Amino acid sequence: VTTRLSISNSHNEPETTLSGSFYVHGPAGCGKTTLGVTRLLSLVQQGIRADSILILVPQRTLGLPYLNAARSPSFPPGGQPAVVTLGGLGQRLIDLFWPAISHPAGFKKPRQRPDFLTLETSQYYLSRLVRPLIDQGYFQSISIDRNRLLGQILDNLNKAAGTGIALTSLADRLKAAWVGKPDQLHIYDEAQECALKFREFCLENNLLDFSLQLEVFCHHLWPSFLCRQLLTSQYRHLIYDNVEEDVPVVHDVIREWLPHFESALLILDDNGGYRSFLGADAASAQEIANLCENKIHLTNSYIAPPAMQAFSEGLSNILLREWNQPVNPSARKVFRFTHHRFATQMIHSIAGEVKRLIDQENVPAGQIAILSPYLSDALRFSLMHELDLLGVTSRSHRPSRSLRDEPAAQCLLTWACLAHPQWEFPITTQDVRGAFMLSIDNLDLVRADLLAQIVFRPKRKPNYLGSFDTITAEMQERITFRVGQRYEKIRAWLEDYRSGKELPLDIFISRLFGEVLSQPGFGFHQAFDNAAVAARLIESIRKFRWATQTTLEHEKSPVGQEYIQMVSEGILAAQSLQPYEEQLDDAVLIAPAHTFLMTNRPVTVQFWMDIGSQGWWERLFQPLTHPIVLSRRWNPAEKWTDAHEYASNQQALARLTAGLIHRCSGKIYLCTTGLNENGDEQRGPLLKAVQTLLRRLPVEKAGDHV
Amino acid sequence: MFNPRPAQAEILCYTKGLMGISAVPGSGKTHTLSALAANLIINNPLEDDQEILIVTLVNSAVDNFATRISSFLTQNGLLPDLGYRVRTLHGLAHDIVRERPDLVGLSDRFTIVDEREANDILNSSTQAWLRGHPILHDTYFDADIPANRVSQAEKDWPEVMVNVARSIIRTAKDRQVTPDMLQRLLAEIADPHPLLVMGSDVYTSYQQALNYRSAVDFDDLIRMALAALNADPAYLDRLRYRWPFILEDEAQDSSRLQEEILRLLTGQQGNWVRVGDPNQAIYETFTTASPQYLMNFLKEEAVTPCSLPNSGRSTESIITLANHLVDWVREFHPHIELQEALTLPHIQPTPPDDPQPNPTDNPQAIFIDQGKPLDSEGEINWVIRSVARWLPDHQDSTVAILTPRNFRGAEVVEALKKANLPYVELLQSSLTTRQTAQLLAQILRLLADPGNPTLLANCLQAMLVRHEESSDQKLYAKTLAEQLKRCVRTEEFLYAQPGQDWLDTISPQQLPMDQRDELVKYREQIIRWQQASLLPVDQLVLTIAQDLFIQPSDLALTHKIALLLDHDAGIHPDWRLLEFSQQLEAIAHNERKLAGFTDEDSGFDPEAYKGKVVVATIHKAKGLEWDRVYLMSVNNYDFPSMEDYDTYISEKWYIRNQLNLEAEAVSRLMGIIQHDPFLITLPEGDATRAARIEYCAERLRLLYVGITRARRELCITWNTGRNGRCLPAIPLTALQSFWKERSNRGSSA
């Protein structure tokens, strides 16, 4: 069956039946993904088997619109399209072709099944290898926490796999680009040595981390006739969305595969490249897009009105130092600038304005996003608390947050420790008090403390928790019977559990959550953020169990105990699971700006907090790796100087702000503070660019200064 | 509006290039430099990402500059906060390193250890080394120490070694020499000096301890800033673009590295204005600071030299006395090596019709002859009696008692307390640090034990009296706290069930409405913090700080405390709120001076303390002025003059040949670093003598600074010291004779 795709530029409306390959590009909000989804539906409606359609995305959650379409009742019955990342596709095929490829790929136990590692389980195994080296003095000259250290070693493995640069040449490449103190050079060698040790360990134990999955796919599966035959015959139609967010080896595969598809639609975001710190390469994406027979440029935004686009353009020109470009005065209509001396005042003012927007301008809460470069606990707490006082529901989204720092995770793990006294983790009254506070709805700190002081007996192992019924009537009255009743329910559940067979930790938490804590009257019932943390925790433990059970059983260590130990040491963070899942509840979103972008969800109003913060501009601190030096377009003979750093940061900021602005349909509030939490003045590049923009715009009321 | 004098107006005409300004005390250099910064912003339209960089010596001057420049800009219709940046050298170095920590191998969360912490680390490193080398002192102890004093000398010895190690580390850092490099340099020498071996080993362990904490000390900050600028020329270019003009205040105290950093930032064709008074260089001992850098700069061909010779601060008599000190030193000082310690020009009074004229002259208001010699206590009593007589009639005037050293200032404070005279300390002020840490500790303690009514009440009391010293406020806070202590069931105050609010059980007679409102406000705050109590401790502290503090210094201090606690939390995963609160209490009780976060940072305004006696060291008094000034302890111990009978603080009685071990070690270190065999093999004692000259010269300048703090009245006194053998300092005797002669001349005329 041949399909055709034609697109009317004026309405961005797809019509059916065009054959061949298409490259569609445009800014965010111009309907590219909508077009992709429409394309999927029209293909299926024309009788094409859904399971012959491959929908490729660089990250699982970017496939959500396609999955939602395929799961909708209107989707024709029959098969389902494959909505996958190349890594995901690779996993399926590795499993399938394992007997054929395991030996040539260098695995030492080709007769045993492979185990696929997540980022966390990779970190776990890597930490076991790296720990003795750190004790020997490795990485002593840099100060970085363990979790970040492991993450960057894995990052180097992934970058090598994603670009095709040899793993053994990474250190030389990084050293050649280094202009700082020469006594730092050895850390690159140390990082490479750790990466190679880890690779060796994986090959010996049939473990496949992300980098190895990608390498096995590219070097052993894709070149194999059998595998290629299977793929090209199975998938006849391709929709590849957000091509610019993928790594170049995936682009290489698609370059070769493209001629074999009956139809292909490649979608690129003009301002994309947000995942470049993970190795995404917009330049190589452009190269394969250029191979398409038809090119379509979408310019009309469904989201951002012309004035918003003028604002985006004006700000980008200033950031990229194209100062002779005029600024369209309409840009002034879509943003408002507010200055406060202190963060507390800024938070107070934002909360008040959010309330006003909801009450007086009827903006739904879910259409408001409050964004900042980083979202610290203090900032998040203060903002949510302030909104809460005004009766505004909010939720926050922080995928890079470590589990160890999540009170909800600590609460669940405290219950796990209480239920498994044999693991012998130290539990303090304060931990128990925290668990009470979060588990029992509306329980305040004073009563939680009273209850914990009375019922918790750390030395009364295994029955740590006493009964509420046995405490004095006066205390019962002070704590209240409502609280006592709920406490008793949890205690009874735990006692019941302990009398039965020990369950895997993830199942224990799932049951406790489902049967008690998520029920009315308990703390997780209406707490969406906490429920999300619980879900992340459960998934993290489950994957940890799958990947380590064999090893740990061999070592006779309970998986749950090892997991909690790793979390408390900060090695397991569960920070990359379900990272950008879409949530549609009607609550104000509070998120780091970058995270918001990756959710790819437009809103009516955005607040940009602390635009004077240097955080909007500076790159992540990555002493062991480098996103650009370890990319294909980097000349290995060149030094990475401040000129590169500056240009790259300015471009990243221009890309970030354009991405945000194109995802806003109404108004953007630009908020600054004179002093940050450190007491320092705030004069970062974004603030300066906004100031330049303001000076170039016709004089109006310049903003609100408080 | 600023109405400049002719000399000031000349400076304000500056538009570009290099300019060096020699300014006398009270000549309005801060004001002129601020006006110049504003002029440059107004007349040289900078790009939005460019700033005038103003570098000054101490934190207290930062606010002062910012306020003045803002005021000039506002007068000219511009936004007050943009277009300039005022920094101390450490602040500037921090900015440079903070922007690119990777260039010098630092993490983005590096911390700066304060002096106290650095000293703790240095002490423990040195003590550990000495335990392994218990007989080093045999090499240096005087063979004739009386037997009954040997143990005292042995007790004192580690402190001397700590000072030697500190000087070696500072010098090595100043010369960009790492511990490894120093070890290698020493390995090249056949028989390295034992003090250098000690210093090098201590340096290695000291630096390891800093690395472990992901921290740097102040010296690191400076050398790393320079290293970052040298590492990446593109970064340097970017900063040169950002700061097209550099204005440097107090350039007489510029150090080698400061000069190097600013020279790099200025570049070949850059714009750099340096203002200073070589006669006020008082921070030189065992630092690389030197007025010579400014003097050399003034002589450079490309530099336009200017001066600010007029001062409206003091009466003509005081100016005459200060000028005479300069003349006497230059012409009659008995030791030729010290004749360059003070330089011309003289201070000139203001021209007629000056907007800030000199106060009316009164030669009788200068007192430099106390009559008979007084011992240490006698001198204090004399000064206290004098100020007690003066104060009642001068409630609208300012007065300061200035001492050469802190401990002497503390003795004066004790005496003022006893005499019941109102006073203000401007010594090593760490009161704010202690109070802030103490308050945070109290709050954390309360959060650890939230049901405790005493803690709840104490916390309220501490919060209410934090900024209020008045006895009324103290009483109010105490009353309210007593009231709250009666609430045994704190949940009935904080989270009352309907109809059970503790506040409702108290009658309006017992609890007036304003007090009730205060408690309601307090309740809201505590509830909020209790809700935040599940956050990681650093975030909890920051949350509390946001509610409590608005001063930049408080916020900065809290941020530092938060980082410390976060670090502790990493090392002790088992610590909970109670342990963190104990840690904070330790900071509070240690009187730890968290560097950069002291009272001085917010600036000290003597005018705010009329009718009170300000007690300060002469160093701390720099840049300030009072109507009446007492200069104490001007004897030959605190102001020696290279006479044979003089004694020196850095030379210990039990060390043979009166050696100054710091000086001896540092000079040899310089020899090794510079591969200079002359310095390496310098005969013992030569470096000690050179250090004496340096010290005596600085003390002469200190005396000059002290004299020029006085506007109308000046009293200079001296004492015979602990052993009763001290004499008046030679320059004091010279001033006494001069003044006596002048007075006689005046009376006979």
PDB file of N, CA, C and O in Angstrom, chain A residues 141-172:
ATOM      1  N   SER A 141      41.391  14.537  43.707  1.00  0.00           N
ATOM      2  CA  SER A 141      41.588  15.968  43.473  1.00  0.00           C
ATOM      3  C   SER A 141      40.311  16.690  43.060  1.00  0.00           C
ATOM      4  O   SER A 141      40.335  17.895  42.842  1.00  0.00           O
ATOM      5  N   ILE A 142      39.214  15.974  42.926  1.00  0.00           N
ATOM      6  CA  ILE A 142      37.960  16.707  42.676  1.00  0.00           C
ATOM      7  C   ILE A 142      36.978  16.382  43.782  1.00  0.00           C
ATOM      8  O   ILE A 142      37.032  15.298  44.367  1.00  0.00           O
ATOM      9  N   SER A 143      36.122  17.323  44.057  1.00  0.00           N
ATOM     10  CA  SER A 143      35.145  17.027  45.090  1.00  0.00           C
ATOM     11  C   SER A 143      33.791  16.918  44.429  1.00  0.00           C
ATOM     12  O   SER A 143      33.297  17.883  43.858  1.00  0.00           O
ATOM     13  N   ILE A 144      33.243  15.751  44.487  1.00  0.00           N
ATOM     14  CA  ILE A 144      31.974  15.480  43.808  1.00  0.00           C
ATOM     15  C   ILE A 144      31.321  14.340  44.562  1.00  0.00           C
ATOM     16  O   ILE A 144      32.020  13.445  45.047  1.00  0.00           O
ATOM     17  N   ASP A 145      29.989  14.373  44.703  1.00  0.00           N
ATOM     18  CA  ASP A 145      29.412  13.293  45.483  1.00  0.00           C
ATOM     19  C   ASP A 145      29.368  12.006  44.664  1.00  0.00           C
ATOM     20  O   ASP A 145      29.448  12.021  43.446  1.00  0.00           O
ATOM     21  N   ARG A 146      29.244  10.919  45.397  1.00  0.00           N
ATOM     22  CA  ARG A 146      29.400   9.589  44.799  1.00  0.00           C
ATOM     23  C   ARG A 146      28.418   9.360  43.654  1.00  0.00           C
ATOM     24  O   ARG A 146      28.761   8.842  42.603  1.00  0.00           O
ATOM     25  N   ASN A 147      27.197   9.787  43.894  1.00  0.00           N
ATOM     26  CA  ASN A 147      26.156   9.575  42.902  1.00  0.00           C
ATOM     27  C   ASN A 147      26.489  10.260  41.575  1.00  0.00           C
ATOM     28  O   ASN A 147      26.330   9.693  40.490  1.00  0.00           O
ATOM     29  N   ARG A 148      26.977  11.493  41.675  1.00  0.00           N
ATOM     30  CA  ARG A 148      27.316  12.239  40.453  1.00  0.00           C
ATOM     31  C   ARG A 148      28.555  11.644  39.788  1.00  0.00           C
ATOM     32  O   ARG A 148      28.670  11.626  38.568  1.00  0.00           O
ATOM     33  N   LEU A 149      29.465  11.189  40.584  1.00  0.00           N
ATOM     34  CA  LEU A 149      30.679  10.573  40.045  1.00  0.00           C
ATOM     35  C   LEU A 149      30.315   9.355  39.207  1.00  0.00           C
ATOM     36  O   LEU A 149      30.737   9.212  38.046  1.00  0.00           O
ATOM     37  N   LEU A 150      29.462   8.482  39.777  1.00  0.00           N
ATOM     38  CA  LEU A 150      29.078   7.269  39.054  1.00  0.00           C
ATOM     39  C   LEU A 150      28.299   7.644  37.798  1.00  0.00           C
ATOM     40  O   LEU A 150      28.510   7.081  36.724  1.00  0.00           O
ATOM     41  N   GLY A 151      27.410   8.622  37.961  1.00  0.00           N
ATOM     42  CA  GLY A 151      26.577   9.051  36.834  1.00  0.00           C
ATOM     43  C   GLY A 151      27.435   9.528  35.667  1.00  0.00           C
ATOM     44  O   GLY A 151      27.138   9.236  34.504  1.00  0.00           O
ATOM     45  N   GLN A 152      28.509  10.214  35.973  1.00  0.00           N
ATOM     46  CA  GLN A 152      29.331  10.752  34.874  1.00  0.00           C
ATOM     47  C   GLN A 152      30.189   9.678  34.216  1.00  0.00           C
ATOM     48  O   GLN A 152      30.472   9.764  33.024  1.00  0.00           O
ATOM     49  N   ILE A 153      30.574   8.680  34.963  1.00  0.00           N
ATOM     50  CA  ILE A 153      31.317   7.575  34.332  1.00  0.00           C
ATOM     51  C   ILE A 153      30.377   6.850  33.361  1.00  0.00           C
ATOM     52  O   ILE A 153      30.745   6.528  32.228  1.00  0.00           O
ATOM     53  N   LEU A 154      29.132   6.636  33.798  1.00  0.00           N
ATOM     54  CA  LEU A 154      28.161   5.989  32.912  1.00  0.00           C
ATOM     55  C   LEU A 154      27.862   6.879  31.711  1.00  0.00           C
ATOM     56  O   LEU A 154      27.664   6.398  30.592  1.00  0.00           O
ATOM     57  N   ASP A 155      27.832   8.164  31.981  1.00  0.00           N
ATOM     58  CA  ASP A 155      27.588   9.123  30.911  1.00  0.00           C
ATOM     59  C   ASP A 155      28.646   8.989  29.818  1.00  0.00           C
ATOM     60  O   ASP A 155      28.341   9.061  28.624  1.00  0.00           O
ATOM     61  N   ASN A 156      29.879   8.825  30.229  1.00  0.00           N
ATOM     62  CA  ASN A 156      30.957   8.657  29.253  1.00  0.00           C
ATOM     63  C   ASN A 156      30.750   7.389  28.430  1.00  0.00           C
ATOM     64  O   ASN A 156      30.960   7.379  27.216  1.00  0.00           O
ATOM     65  N   LEU A 157      30.331   6.324  29.093  1.00  0.00           N
ATOM     66  CA  LEU A 157      30.055   5.078  28.358  1.00  0.00           C
ATOM     67  C   LEU A 157      28.945   5.318  27.340  1.00  0.00           C
ATOM     68  O   LEU A 157      29.038   4.902  26.182  1.00  0.00           O
ATOM     69  N   ASN A 158      27.900   6.019  27.788  1.00  0.00           N
ATOM     70  CA  ASN A 158      26.764   6.254  26.894  1.00  0.00           C
ATOM     71  C   ASN A 158      27.135   7.172  25.736  1.00  0.00           C
ATOM     72  O   ASN A 158      26.674   6.984  24.609  1.00  0.00           O
ATOM     73  N   LYS A 159      27.976   8.141  26.037  1.00  0.00           N
ATOM     74  CA  LYS A 159      28.363   9.069  24.970  1.00  0.00           C
ATOM     75  C   LYS A 159      29.219   8.358  23.945  1.00  0.00           C
ATOM     76  O   LYS A 159      29.074   8.570  22.733  1.00  0.00           O
ATOM     77  N   ALA A 160      30.109   7.493  24.409  1.00  0.00           N
ATOM     78  CA  ALA A 160      30.930   6.728  23.467  1.00  0.00           C
ATOM     79  C   ALA A 160      30.021   5.867  22.592  1.00  0.00           C
ATOM     80  O   ALA A 160      30.183   5.816  21.365  1.00  0.00           O
ATOM     81  N   ALA A 161      29.040   5.223  23.229  1.00  0.00           N
ATOM     82  CA  ALA A 161      28.138   4.363  22.446  1.00  0.00           C
ATOM     83  C   ALA A 161      27.291   5.206  21.498  1.00  0.00           C
ATOM     84  O   ALA A 161      27.038   4.806  20.359  1.00  0.00           O
ATOM     85  N   GLY A 162      26.856   6.369  21.941  1.00  0.00           N
ATOM     86  CA  GLY A 162      25.949   7.195  21.149  1.00  0.00           C
ATOM     87  C   GLY A 162      26.630   7.898  19.987  1.00  0.00           C
ATOM     88  O   GLY A 162      25.982   8.247  18.999  1.00  0.00           O
ATOM     89  N   THR A 163      27.937   8.118  20.112  1.00  0.00           N
ATOM     90  CA  THR A 163      28.633   8.811  19.025  1.00  0.00           C
ATOM     91  C   THR A 163      29.474   7.864  18.186  1.00  0.00           C
ATOM     92  O   THR A 163      29.857   8.194  17.066  1.00  0.00           O
ATOM     93  N   GLY A 164      29.786   6.698  18.754  1.00  0.00           N
ATOM     94  CA  GLY A 164      30.661   5.775  18.040  1.00  0.00           C
ATOM     95  C   GLY A 164      32.139   6.060  18.309  1.00  0.00           C
ATOM     96  O   GLY A 164      33.017   5.427  17.733  1.00  0.00           O
ATOM     97  N   ILE A 165      32.418   7.003  19.210  1.00  0.00           N
ATOM     98  CA  ILE A 165      33.813   7.270  19.570  1.00  0.00           C
ATOM     99  C   ILE A 165      34.294   6.121  20.463  1.00  0.00           C
ATOM    100  O   ILE A 165      33.569   5.672  21.355  1.00  0.00           O
ATOM    101  N   ALA A 166      35.530   5.643  20.220  1.00  0.00           N
ATOM    102  CA  ALA A 166      36.016   4.496  20.981  1.00  0.00           C
ATOM    103  C   ALA A 166      36.115   4.821  22.465  1.00  0.00           C
ATOM    104  O   ALA A 166      36.588   5.898  22.839  1.00  0.00           O
ATOM    105  N   LEU A 167      35.675   3.877  23.263  1.00  0.00           N
ATOM    106  CA  LEU A 167      35.686   4.067  24.708  1.00  0.00           C
ATOM    107  C   LEU A 167      37.106   4.341  25.206  1.00  0.00           C
ATOM    108  O   LEU A 167      37.318   5.109  26.143  1.00  0.00           O
ATOM    109  N   THR A 168      38.063   3.730  24.568  1.00  0.00           N
ATOM    110  CA  THR A 168      39.451   3.869  25.014  1.00  0.00           C
ATOM    111  C   THR A 168      40.063   5.225  24.634  1.00  0.00           C
ATOM    112  O   THR A 168      41.162   5.540  25.072  1.00  0.00           O
ATOM    113  N   SER A 169      39.348   5.997  23.819  1.00  0.00           N
ATOM    114  CA  SER A 169      39.947   7.281  23.420  1.00  0.00           C
ATOM    115  C   SER A 169      39.324   8.469  24.153  1.00  0.00           C
ATOM    116  O   SER A 169      39.683   9.611  23.922  1.00  0.00           O
ATOM    117  N   LEU A 170      38.353   8.181  25.049  1.00  0.00           N
ATOM    118  CA  LEU A 170      37.657   9.291  25.712  1.00  0.00           C
ATOM    119  C   LEU A 170      38.600  10.146  26.552  1.00  0.00           C
ATOM    120  O   LEU A 170      38.555  11.377  26.501  1.00  0.00           O
ATOM    121  N   ALA A 171      39.445   9.487  27.322  1.00  0.00           N
ATOM    122  CA  ALA A 171      40.324  10.246  28.218  1.00  0.00           C
ATOM    123  C   ALA A 171      41.233  11.164  27.400  1.00  0.00           C
ATOM    124  O   ALA A 171      41.405  12.340  27.749  1.00  0.00           O
ATOM    125  N   ASP A 172      41.797  10.634  26.312  1.00  0.00           N
ATOM    126  CA  ASP A 172      42.693  11.467  25.502  1.00  0.00           C
ATOM    127  C   ASP A 172      41.956  12.677  24.943  1.00  0.00           C
ATOM    128  O   ASP A 172      42.475  13.783  24.887  1.00  0.00           O
TER     129      ASP A 172
END
